PDB file of N, CA, C and O in Angstrom:
ATOM      1  N   UNK A   1       0.478  -1.179   0.185  1.00  0.00           N
ATOM      2  CA  UNK A   1      -0.452   0.075   0.006  1.00  0.00           C
ATOM      3  C   UNK A   1       1.229   1.362   0.312  1.00  0.00           C
ATOM      4  O   UNK A   1       0.526   2.005  -1.203  1.00  0.00           O
ATOM      5  N   UNK A   2       2.016   1.409   0.879  1.00  0.00           N
ATOM      6  CA  UNK A   2       2.931   2.153   0.974  1.00  0.00           C
ATOM      7  C   UNK A   2       3.154   2.855  -0.476  1.00  0.00           C
ATOM      8  O   UNK A   2       3.368   3.380  -1.108  1.00  0.00           O
ATOM      9  N   UNK A   3       4.021   1.756  -1.240  1.00  0.00           N
ATOM     10  CA  UNK A   3       4.031   1.524  -2.534  1.00  0.00           C
ATOM     11  C   UNK A   3       3.476   2.664  -3.833  1.00  0.00           C
ATOM     12  O   UNK A   3       4.230   3.047  -4.954  1.00  0.00           O
ATOM     13  N   UNK A   4       2.283   2.339  -3.543  1.00  0.00           N
ATOM     14  CA  UNK A   4       1.425   2.695  -3.993  1.00  0.00           C
ATOM     15  C   UNK A   4       1.210   4.539  -3.528  1.00  0.00           C
ATOM     16  O   UNK A   4       1.605   4.459  -4.682  1.00  0.00           O
ATOM     17  N   UNK A   5       1.410   5.065  -2.137  1.00  0.00           N
ATOM     18  CA  UNK A   5       1.497   5.738  -2.201  1.00  0.00           C
ATOM     19  C   UNK A   5       2.688   7.012  -2.670  1.00  0.00           C
ATOM     20  O   UNK A   5       2.811   7.639  -3.150  1.00  0.00           O
ATOM     21  N   UNK A   6       3.498   6.534  -2.453  1.00  0.00           N
ATOM     22  CA  UNK A   6       5.046   6.517  -3.383  1.00  0.00           C
ATOM     23  C   UNK A   6       5.498   6.438  -4.520  1.00  0.00           C
ATOM     24  O   UNK A   6       5.166   7.816  -4.997  1.00  0.00           O
ATOM     25  N   UNK A   7       4.150   5.311  -4.917  1.00  0.00           N
ATOM     26  CA  UNK A   7       4.480   6.237  -7.107  1.00  0.00           C
ATOM     27  C   UNK A   7       3.859   7.215  -7.390  1.00  0.00           C
ATOM     28  O   UNK A   7       4.154   7.844  -7.953  1.00  0.00           O
ATOM     29  N   UNK A   8       2.669   7.032  -6.593  1.00  0.00           N
ATOM     30  CA  UNK A   8       1.481   8.385  -7.251  1.00  0.00           C
ATOM     31  C   UNK A   8       2.924  10.236  -6.319  1.00  0.00           C
ATOM     32  O   UNK A   8       2.072  10.066  -7.743  1.00  0.00           O
ATOM     33  N   UNK A   9       3.205   9.929  -5.438  1.00  0.00           N
ATOM     34  CA  UNK A   9       3.959  11.297  -5.053  1.00  0.00           C
ATOM     35  C   UNK A   9       5.056  11.057  -6.240  1.00  0.00           C
ATOM     36  O   UNK A   9       4.721  12.571  -6.981  1.00  0.00           O
ATOM     37  N   UNK A  10       5.962  10.233  -7.235  1.00  0.00           N
ATOM     38  CA  UNK A  10       6.078  10.131  -8.058  1.00  0.00           C
ATOM     39  C   UNK A  10       6.219  10.771  -9.092  1.00  0.00           C
ATOM     40  O   UNK A  10       6.905  11.225  -9.898  1.00  0.00           O
ATOM     41  N   UNK A  11       5.377  10.199  -9.335  1.00  0.00           N
ATOM     42  CA  UNK A  11       3.990  10.494 -10.889  1.00  0.00           C
ATOM     43  C   UNK A  11       3.736  11.835 -10.914  1.00  0.00           C
ATOM     44  O   UNK A  11       4.068  12.989 -11.524  1.00  0.00           O
ATOM     45  N   UNK A  12       3.605  12.538  -9.312  1.00  0.00           N
ATOM     46  CA  UNK A  12       2.942  14.537  -9.450  1.00  0.00           C
ATOM     47  C   UNK A  12       4.476  14.695 -10.154  1.00  0.00           C
ATOM     48  O   UNK A  12       4.003  15.434 -10.768  1.00  0.00           O
ATOM     49  N   UNK A  13       4.799  13.807  -9.131  1.00  0.00           N
ATOM     50  CA  UNK A  13       6.220  14.741  -9.359  1.00  0.00           C
ATOM     51  C   UNK A  13       6.866  15.407  -9.745  1.00  0.00           C
ATOM     52  O   UNK A  13       7.206  16.190 -11.438  1.00  0.00           O
ATOM     53  N   UNK A  14       6.645  13.890 -11.485  1.00  0.00           N
ATOM     54  CA  UNK A  14       7.616  13.728 -13.020  1.00  0.00           C
ATOM     55  C   UNK A  14       6.885  15.057 -13.763  1.00  0.00           C
ATOM     56  O   UNK A  14       7.686  15.095 -13.996  1.00  0.00           O
ATOM     57  N   UNK A  15       4.884  14.827 -13.296  1.00  0.00           N
ATOM     58  CA  UNK A  15       3.729  15.749 -13.914  1.00  0.00           C
ATOM     59  C   UNK A  15       4.799  17.096 -13.461  1.00  0.00           C
ATOM     60  O   UNK A  15       4.851  17.829 -15.011  1.00  0.00           O
ATOM     61  N   UNK A  16       4.129  17.619 -12.459  1.00  0.00           N
ATOM     62  CA  UNK A  16       5.189  19.000 -12.610  1.00  0.00           C
ATOM     63  C   UNK A  16       6.131  19.401 -13.011  1.00  0.00           C
ATOM     64  O   UNK A  16       5.772  20.641 -13.956  1.00  0.00           O
ATOM     65  N   UNK A  17       7.132  18.930 -13.009  1.00  0.00           N
ATOM     66  CA  UNK A  17       8.500  18.822 -13.346  1.00  0.00           C
ATOM     67  C   UNK A  17       9.021  19.090 -14.755  1.00  0.00           C
ATOM     68  O   UNK A  17       9.491  19.627 -15.019  1.00  0.00           O
ATOM     69  N   UNK A  18       8.105  18.292 -15.694  1.00  0.00           N
ATOM     70  CA  UNK A  18       7.707  19.078 -17.132  1.00  0.00           C
ATOM     71  C   UNK A  18       6.548  19.661 -17.707  1.00  0.00           C
ATOM     72  O   UNK A  18       7.548  20.330 -18.431  1.00  0.00           O
ATOM     73  N   UNK A  19       6.256  19.800 -16.634  1.00  0.00           N
ATOM     74  CA  UNK A  19       5.187  21.063 -17.539  1.00  0.00           C
ATOM     75  C   UNK A  19       5.855  22.372 -16.976  1.00  0.00           C
ATOM     76  O   UNK A  19       5.397  23.195 -17.858  1.00  0.00           O
ATOM     77  N   UNK A  20       6.752  22.342 -15.928  1.00  0.00           N
ATOM     78  CA  UNK A  20       7.628  23.493 -15.836  1.00  0.00           C
ATOM     79  C   UNK A  20       9.004  24.023 -16.422  1.00  0.00           C
ATOM     80  O   UNK A  20       7.844  25.162 -17.100  1.00  0.00           O
ATOM     81  N   UNK A  21       9.338  22.860 -16.567  1.00  0.00           N
ATOM     82  CA  UNK A  21      10.124  22.821 -17.566  1.00  0.00           C
ATOM     83  C   UNK A  21       9.648  22.927 -18.947  1.00  0.00           C
ATOM     84  O   UNK A  21      10.123  23.264 -19.696  1.00  0.00           O
ATOM     85  N   UNK A  22       8.877  22.494 -19.992  1.00  0.00           N
ATOM     86  CA  UNK A  22       7.988  22.635 -20.541  1.00  0.00           C
ATOM     87  C   UNK A  22       7.580  24.119 -20.878  1.00  0.00           C
ATOM     88  O   UNK A  22       7.452  25.190 -21.767  1.00  0.00           O
ATOM     89  N   UNK A  23       6.579  25.203 -20.397  1.00  0.00           N
ATOM     90  CA  UNK A  23       5.942  26.511 -19.690  1.00  0.00           C
ATOM     91  C   UNK A  23       7.713  26.779 -20.102  1.00  0.00           C
ATOM     92  O   UNK A  23       7.565  28.137 -20.759  1.00  0.00           O
ATOM     93  N   UNK A  24       8.615  26.825 -19.000  1.00  0.00           N
ATOM     94  CA  UNK A  24       9.532  27.934 -18.933  1.00  0.00           C
ATOM     95  C   UNK A  24      10.565  27.255 -20.950  1.00  0.00           C
ATOM     96  O   UNK A  24      11.058  28.150 -21.351  1.00  0.00           O
ATOM     97  N   UNK A  25      10.607  26.545 -21.096  1.00  0.00           N
ATOM     98  CA  UNK A  25      10.662  26.263 -22.852  1.00  0.00           C
ATOM     99  C   UNK A  25      10.345  26.915 -24.689  1.00  0.00           C
ATOM    100  O   UNK A  25      10.600  27.868 -25.216  1.00  0.00           O
ATOM    101  N   UNK A  26       8.891  27.004 -23.938  1.00  0.00           N
ATOM    102  CA  UNK A  26       8.240  27.480 -24.509  1.00  0.00           C
ATOM    103  C   UNK A  26       8.140  28.905 -24.542  1.00  0.00           C
ATOM    104  O   UNK A  26       7.838  29.857 -25.552  1.00  0.00           O
ATOM    105  N   UNK A  27       8.385  29.472 -23.923  1.00  0.00           N
ATOM    106  CA  UNK A  27       8.601  30.812 -23.441  1.00  0.00           C
ATOM    107  C   UNK A  27      10.355  31.607 -24.487  1.00  0.00           C
ATOM    108  O   UNK A  27       9.823  32.205 -24.686  1.00  0.00           O
ATOM    109  N   UNK A  28      10.551  30.600 -25.516  1.00  0.00           N
ATOM    110  CA  UNK A  28      11.650  31.265 -26.392  1.00  0.00           C
ATOM    111  C   UNK A  28      11.187  31.113 -27.614  1.00  0.00           C
ATOM    112  O   UNK A  28      11.629  31.956 -27.777  1.00  0.00           O
ATOM    113  N   UNK A  29       9.746  30.831 -27.660  1.00  0.00           N
ATOM    114  CA  UNK A  29       9.592  31.192 -28.700  1.00  0.00           C
ATOM    115  C   UNK A  29       8.841  32.287 -29.181  1.00  0.00           C
ATOM    116  O   UNK A  29       7.832  32.554 -28.140  1.00  0.00           O
ATOM    117  N   UNK A  30       8.579  32.531 -30.053  1.00  0.00           N
ATOM    118  CA  UNK A  30       7.637  33.968 -30.189  1.00  0.00           C
ATOM    119  C   UNK A  30       6.368  34.059 -31.195  1.00  0.00           C
ATOM    120  O   UNK A  30       6.755  33.996 -32.431  1.00  0.00           O
ATOM    121  N   UNK A  31       5.477  33.418 -29.933  1.00  0.00           N
ATOM    122  CA  UNK A  31       3.837  33.524 -30.729  1.00  0.00           C
ATOM    123  C   UNK A  31       3.356  34.261 -30.828  1.00  0.00           C
ATOM    124  O   UNK A  31       3.002  34.677 -31.846  1.00  0.00           O
ATOM    125  N   UNK A  32       3.759  35.845 -30.744  1.00  0.00           N
ATOM    126  CA  UNK A  32       3.119  37.034 -31.088  1.00  0.00           C
ATOM    127  C   UNK A  32       3.242  37.392 -32.108  1.00  0.00           C
ATOM    128  O   UNK A  32       2.665  37.899 -32.202  1.00  0.00           O
ATOM    129  N   UNK A  33       3.663  36.530 -33.095  1.00  0.00           N
ATOM    130  CA  UNK A  33       3.798  36.715 -34.272  1.00  0.00           C
ATOM    131  C   UNK A  33       3.242  36.500 -35.165  1.00  0.00           C
ATOM    132  O   UNK A  33       2.146  36.596 -36.345  1.00  0.00           O
ATOM    133  N   UNK A  34       2.999  34.844 -34.892  1.00  0.00           N
ATOM    134  CA  UNK A  34       1.865  34.506 -35.436  1.00  0.00           C
ATOM    135  C   UNK A  34       0.259  35.443 -34.710  1.00  0.00           C
ATOM    136  O   UNK A  34      -0.535  34.386 -35.546  1.00  0.00           O
ATOM    137  N   UNK A  35       0.208  35.059 -33.921  1.00  0.00           N
ATOM    138  CA  UNK A  35      -0.574  35.977 -33.275  1.00  0.00           C
ATOM    139  C   UNK A  35      -1.915  36.997 -33.226  1.00  0.00           C
ATOM    140  O   UNK A  35      -0.824  37.797 -33.812  1.00  0.00           O
ATOM    141  N   UNK A  36      -2.918  37.395 -32.885  1.00  0.00           N
ATOM    142  CA  UNK A  36      -3.420  38.468 -33.165  1.00  0.00           C
ATOM    143  C   UNK A  36      -3.103  39.082 -32.747  1.00  0.00           C
ATOM    144  O   UNK A  36      -2.751  39.102 -32.015  1.00  0.00           O
ATOM    145  N   UNK A  37      -2.736  40.841 -32.793  1.00  0.00           N
ATOM    146  CA  UNK A  37      -2.083  41.810 -31.459  1.00  0.00           C
ATOM    147  C   UNK A  37      -3.644  41.988 -31.329  1.00  0.00           C
ATOM    148  O   UNK A  37      -4.985  41.701 -31.118  1.00  0.00           O
ATOM    149  N   UNK A  38      -3.605  42.587 -29.726  1.00  0.00           N
ATOM    150  CA  UNK A  38      -3.980  42.556 -28.246  1.00  0.00           C
ATOM    151  C   UNK A  38      -5.489  41.318 -28.163  1.00  0.00           C
ATOM    152  O   UNK A  38      -6.032  41.722 -27.678  1.00  0.00           O
ATOM    153  N   UNK A  39      -4.705  40.036 -28.396  1.00  0.00           N
ATOM    154  CA  UNK A  39      -5.033  38.925 -27.821  1.00  0.00           C
ATOM    155  C   UNK A  39      -4.240  38.589 -26.617  1.00  0.00           C
ATOM    156  O   UNK A  39      -4.488  36.991 -27.047  1.00  0.00           O
ATOM    157  N   UNK A  40      -3.258  38.938 -25.367  1.00  0.00           N
ATOM    158  CA  UNK A  40      -2.570  39.425 -25.139  1.00  0.00           C
ATOM    159  C   UNK A  40      -2.906  37.567 -23.603  1.00  0.00           C
ATOM    160  O   UNK A  40      -2.147  36.643 -23.632  1.00  0.00           O
ATOM    161  N   UNK A  41      -3.767  38.119 -23.469  1.00  0.00           N
ATOM    162  CA  UNK A  41      -4.506  36.271 -22.724  1.00  0.00           C
ATOM    163  C   UNK A  41      -4.720  35.749 -22.847  1.00  0.00           C
ATOM    164  O   UNK A  41      -4.510  34.216 -22.049  1.00  0.00           O
ATOM    165  N   UNK A  42      -5.270  35.333 -24.488  1.00  0.00           N
ATOM    166  CA  UNK A  42      -4.860  33.827 -25.065  1.00  0.00           C
ATOM    167  C   UNK A  42      -3.773  33.336 -26.175  1.00  0.00           C
ATOM    168  O   UNK A  42      -3.880  32.269 -25.239  1.00  0.00           O
ATOM    169  N   UNK A  43      -2.851  34.794 -25.333  1.00  0.00           N
ATOM    170  CA  UNK A  43      -1.896  34.220 -25.959  1.00  0.00           C
ATOM    171  C   UNK A  43      -0.772  33.416 -24.819  1.00  0.00           C
ATOM    172  O   UNK A  43      -0.300  32.006 -23.950  1.00  0.00           O
ATOM    173  N   UNK A  44      -1.454  34.331 -23.612  1.00  0.00           N
ATOM    174  CA  UNK A  44      -1.073  33.565 -21.802  1.00  0.00           C
ATOM    175  C   UNK A  44      -1.213  31.800 -22.126  1.00  0.00           C
ATOM    176  O   UNK A  44      -1.076  30.523 -21.423  1.00  0.00           O
ATOM    177  N   UNK A  45      -2.830  31.710 -21.756  1.00  0.00           N
ATOM    178  CA  UNK A  45      -3.930  30.462 -22.111  1.00  0.00           C
ATOM    179  C   UNK A  45      -3.144  29.494 -23.609  1.00  0.00           C
ATOM    180  O   UNK A  45      -2.990  28.509 -22.357  1.00  0.00           O
ATOM    181  N   UNK A  46      -2.455  29.740 -24.233  1.00  0.00           N
ATOM    182  CA  UNK A  46      -2.072  28.950 -25.251  1.00  0.00           C
ATOM    183  C   UNK A  46      -0.658  28.135 -24.680  1.00  0.00           C
ATOM    184  O   UNK A  46      -0.509  27.628 -24.437  1.00  0.00           O
ATOM    185  N   UNK A  47       0.133  29.728 -24.195  1.00  0.00           N
ATOM    186  CA  UNK A  47       0.654  29.101 -23.563  1.00  0.00           C
ATOM    187  C   UNK A  47       1.123  27.758 -22.636  1.00  0.00           C
ATOM    188  O   UNK A  47       1.746  26.836 -22.465  1.00  0.00           O
ATOM    189  N   UNK A  48       0.187  28.402 -21.881  1.00  0.00           N
ATOM    190  CA  UNK A  48      -0.379  27.221 -20.875  1.00  0.00           C
ATOM    191  C   UNK A  48      -0.653  26.181 -20.631  1.00  0.00           C
ATOM    192  O   UNK A  48      -0.300  24.939 -20.775  1.00  0.00           O
ATOM    193  N   UNK A  49      -1.730  25.747 -22.044  1.00  0.00           N
ATOM    194  CA  UNK A  49      -2.336  24.265 -22.823  1.00  0.00           C
ATOM    195  C   UNK A  49      -1.335  23.918 -23.307  1.00  0.00           C
ATOM    196  O   UNK A  49      -0.698  23.080 -23.114  1.00  0.00           O
ATOM    197  N   UNK A  50      -0.865  24.952 -23.764  1.00  0.00           N
ATOM    198  CA  UNK A  50       0.222  23.788 -24.973  1.00  0.00           C
ATOM    199  C   UNK A  50       1.608  23.261 -23.809  1.00  0.00           C
ATOM    200  O   UNK A  50       1.720  22.170 -24.378  1.00  0.00           O
ATOM    201  N   UNK A  51       2.194  24.292 -22.734  1.00  0.00           N
ATOM    202  CA  UNK A  51       2.568  23.662 -21.405  1.00  0.00           C
ATOM    203  C   UNK A  51       2.360  22.075 -21.487  1.00  0.00           C
ATOM    204  O   UNK A  51       3.440  21.272 -20.798  1.00  0.00           O
ATOM    205  N   UNK A  52       0.868  22.470 -20.873  1.00  0.00           N
ATOM    206  CA  UNK A  52       0.638  20.701 -20.346  1.00  0.00           C
ATOM    207  C   UNK A  52       0.314  20.077 -20.912  1.00  0.00           C
ATOM    208  O   UNK A  52       0.961  19.280 -20.666  1.00  0.00           O
ATOM    209  N   UNK A  53       0.422  19.923 -22.215  1.00  0.00           N
ATOM    210  CA  UNK A  53       0.451  19.055 -23.592  1.00  0.00           C
ATOM    211  C   UNK A  53       1.418  19.048 -23.060  1.00  0.00           C
ATOM    212  O   UNK A  53       2.266  17.543 -23.562  1.00  0.00           O
ATOM    213  N   UNK A  54       2.581  19.361 -23.550  1.00  0.00           N
ATOM    214  CA  UNK A  54       4.103  18.718 -23.804  1.00  0.00           C
ATOM    215  C   UNK A  54       4.591  18.777 -22.638  1.00  0.00           C
ATOM    216  O   UNK A  54       5.401  17.372 -22.351  1.00  0.00           O
ATOM    217  N   UNK A  55       3.958  18.429 -21.475  1.00  0.00           N
ATOM    218  CA  UNK A  55       4.682  18.492 -20.095  1.00  0.00           C
ATOM    219  C   UNK A  55       4.206  16.579 -19.983  1.00  0.00           C
ATOM    220  O   UNK A  55       4.570  16.481 -18.913  1.00  0.00           O
ATOM    221  N   UNK A  56       2.441  16.422 -20.060  1.00  0.00           N
ATOM    222  CA  UNK A  56       2.802  15.446 -19.901  1.00  0.00           C
ATOM    223  C   UNK A  56       2.800  14.943 -21.348  1.00  0.00           C
ATOM    224  O   UNK A  56       2.903  13.631 -20.750  1.00  0.00           O
ATOM    225  N   UNK A  57       3.209  14.434 -22.324  1.00  0.00           N
ATOM    226  CA  UNK A  57       3.052  14.106 -23.283  1.00  0.00           C
ATOM    227  C   UNK A  57       4.833  13.556 -23.025  1.00  0.00           C
ATOM    228  O   UNK A  57       5.634  12.324 -22.646  1.00  0.00           O
ATOM    229  N   UNK A  58       5.581  14.945 -22.524  1.00  0.00           N
ATOM    230  CA  UNK A  58       6.685  13.951 -22.368  1.00  0.00           C
ATOM    231  C   UNK A  58       7.036  13.145 -20.584  1.00  0.00           C
ATOM    232  O   UNK A  58       7.799  12.453 -20.157  1.00  0.00           O
ATOM    233  N   UNK A  59       6.967  14.148 -19.778  1.00  0.00           N
ATOM    234  CA  UNK A  59       6.224  13.331 -17.756  1.00  0.00           C
ATOM    235  C   UNK A  59       5.942  11.887 -19.501  1.00  0.00           C
ATOM    236  O   UNK A  59       6.571  10.445 -18.234  1.00  0.00           O
ATOM    237  N   UNK A  60       4.799  10.793 -19.464  1.00  0.00           N
ATOM    238  CA  UNK A  60       4.280  10.033 -20.143  1.00  0.00           C
ATOM    239  C   UNK A  60       5.641   8.941 -20.442  1.00  0.00           C
ATOM    240  O   UNK A  60       6.416   8.280 -20.239  1.00  0.00           O
ATOM    241  N   UNK A  61       6.328  10.414 -21.507  1.00  0.00           N
ATOM    242  CA  UNK A  61       7.230   8.923 -21.887  1.00  0.00           C
ATOM    243  C   UNK A  61       8.442   8.500 -20.859  1.00  0.00           C
ATOM    244  O   UNK A  61       9.347   7.430 -20.797  1.00  0.00           O
ATOM    245  N   UNK A  62       8.735   9.615 -19.610  1.00  0.00           N
ATOM    246  CA  UNK A  62       9.661   8.770 -19.152  1.00  0.00           C
ATOM    247  C   UNK A  62       9.945   7.930 -18.025  1.00  0.00           C
ATOM    248  O   UNK A  62      10.019   7.306 -17.687  1.00  0.00           O
ATOM    249  N   UNK A  63       8.123   8.841 -17.345  1.00  0.00           N
ATOM    250  CA  UNK A  63       7.588   7.575 -16.566  1.00  0.00           C
ATOM    251  C   UNK A  63       8.140   6.093 -17.737  1.00  0.00           C
ATOM    252  O   UNK A  63       7.535   5.350 -17.012  1.00  0.00           O
ATOM    253  N   UNK A  64       7.314   5.979 -19.104  1.00  0.00           N
ATOM    254  CA  UNK A  64       7.226   5.251 -19.426  1.00  0.00           C
ATOM    255  C   UNK A  64       9.032   4.552 -19.840  1.00  0.00           C
ATOM    256  O   UNK A  64       9.133   2.670 -19.653  1.00  0.00           O
ATOM    257  N   UNK A  65       9.558   5.317 -19.622  1.00  0.00           N
ATOM    258  CA  UNK A  65      11.163   4.676 -20.093  1.00  0.00           C
ATOM    259  C   UNK A  65      11.549   3.911 -18.042  1.00  0.00           C
ATOM    260  O   UNK A  65      11.821   2.975 -19.256  1.00  0.00           O
ATOM    261  N   UNK A  66      10.758   4.618 -17.772  1.00  0.00           N
ATOM    262  CA  UNK A  66      11.054   4.437 -16.188  1.00  0.00           C
ATOM    263  C   UNK A  66      10.573   2.991 -16.198  1.00  0.00           C
ATOM    264  O   UNK A  66      11.083   2.166 -15.444  1.00  0.00           O
ATOM    265  N   UNK A  67       9.076   2.587 -16.108  1.00  0.00           N
ATOM    266  CA  UNK A  67       8.766   1.493 -16.448  1.00  0.00           C
ATOM    267  C   UNK A  67       9.303   0.668 -16.321  1.00  0.00           C
ATOM    268  O   UNK A  67       9.381  -1.149 -16.853  1.00  0.00           O
ATOM    269  N   UNK A  68       9.510   0.576 -17.810  1.00  0.00           N
ATOM    270  CA  UNK A  68      10.286  -0.375 -19.295  1.00  0.00           C
ATOM    271  C   UNK A  68      11.497  -0.845 -18.444  1.00  0.00           C
ATOM    272  O   UNK A  68      11.961  -2.298 -18.718  1.00  0.00           O
ATOM    273  N   UNK A  69      11.932   0.385 -17.369  1.00  0.00           N
ATOM    274  CA  UNK A  69      13.955  -0.131 -17.410  1.00  0.00           C
ATOM    275  C   UNK A  69      13.494  -1.439 -15.915  1.00  0.00           C
ATOM    276  O   UNK A  69      14.391  -2.476 -16.106  1.00  0.00           O
ATOM    277  N   UNK A  70      12.088  -1.294 -15.786  1.00  0.00           N
ATOM    278  CA  UNK A  70      12.041  -1.938 -14.705  1.00  0.00           C
ATOM    279  C   UNK A  70      11.756  -3.472 -15.020  1.00  0.00           C
ATOM    280  O   UNK A  70      12.718  -3.892 -14.892  1.00  0.00           O
ATOM    281  N   UNK A  71      11.353  -3.316 -16.095  1.00  0.00           N
ATOM    282  CA  UNK A  71      10.755  -4.572 -16.806  1.00  0.00           C
ATOM    283  C   UNK A  71      12.060  -4.792 -17.546  1.00  0.00           C
ATOM    284  O   UNK A  71      12.259  -7.012 -17.416  1.00  0.00           O
ATOM    285  N   UNK A  72      13.192  -4.855 -17.686  1.00  0.00           N
ATOM    286  CA  UNK A  72      14.398  -5.339 -18.941  1.00  0.00           C
ATOM    287  C   UNK A  72      15.125  -5.825 -17.433  1.00  0.00           C
ATOM    288  O   UNK A  72      15.826  -7.158 -17.601  1.00  0.00           O
ATOM    289  N   UNK A  73      14.674  -5.071 -15.884  1.00  0.00           N
ATOM    290  CA  UNK A  73      15.439  -6.115 -15.317  1.00  0.00           C
ATOM    291  C   UNK A  73      14.540  -7.482 -15.493  1.00  0.00           C
ATOM    292  O   UNK A  73      16.307  -8.673 -15.170  1.00  0.00           O
ATOM    293  N   UNK A  74      14.417  -7.295 -15.467  1.00  0.00           N
ATOM    294  CA  UNK A  74      13.509  -9.421 -15.460  1.00  0.00           C
ATOM    295  C   UNK A  74      13.645 -10.958 -15.855  1.00  0.00           C
ATOM    296  O   UNK A  74      14.078 -11.754 -15.860  1.00  0.00           O
ATOM    297  N   UNK A  75      14.985  -9.786 -17.773  1.00  0.00           N
ATOM    298  CA  UNK A  75      14.553 -10.633 -18.051  1.00  0.00           C
ATOM    299  C   UNK A  75      16.392 -11.608 -18.194  1.00  0.00           C
ATOM    300  O   UNK A  75      16.434 -12.587 -18.988  1.00  0.00           O
ATOM    301  N   UNK A  76      17.088 -11.184 -16.766  1.00  0.00           N
ATOM    302  CA  UNK A  76      18.332 -11.155 -17.141  1.00  0.00           C
ATOM    303  C   UNK A  76      18.093 -11.757 -15.786  1.00  0.00           C
ATOM    304  O   UNK A  76      18.457 -11.702 -14.683  1.00  0.00           O
TER     305      UNK A  76
END
């Protein structure tokens, strides 16, 4: 039961860290050239949604690689 709780905490931390990293990385992209002027709130929401999507995908990748590495240890 304790291992399930620890796993949930680790997954939550990985998701939050990857969302933060993706938000930080997305700020280097100049989307203001692509968006209409005077739509700053929508641009901020787009950044946040894109960071959630990119953070989720990258966190799933990291967690899947971690799970697969644990399963590979059973082969040998």
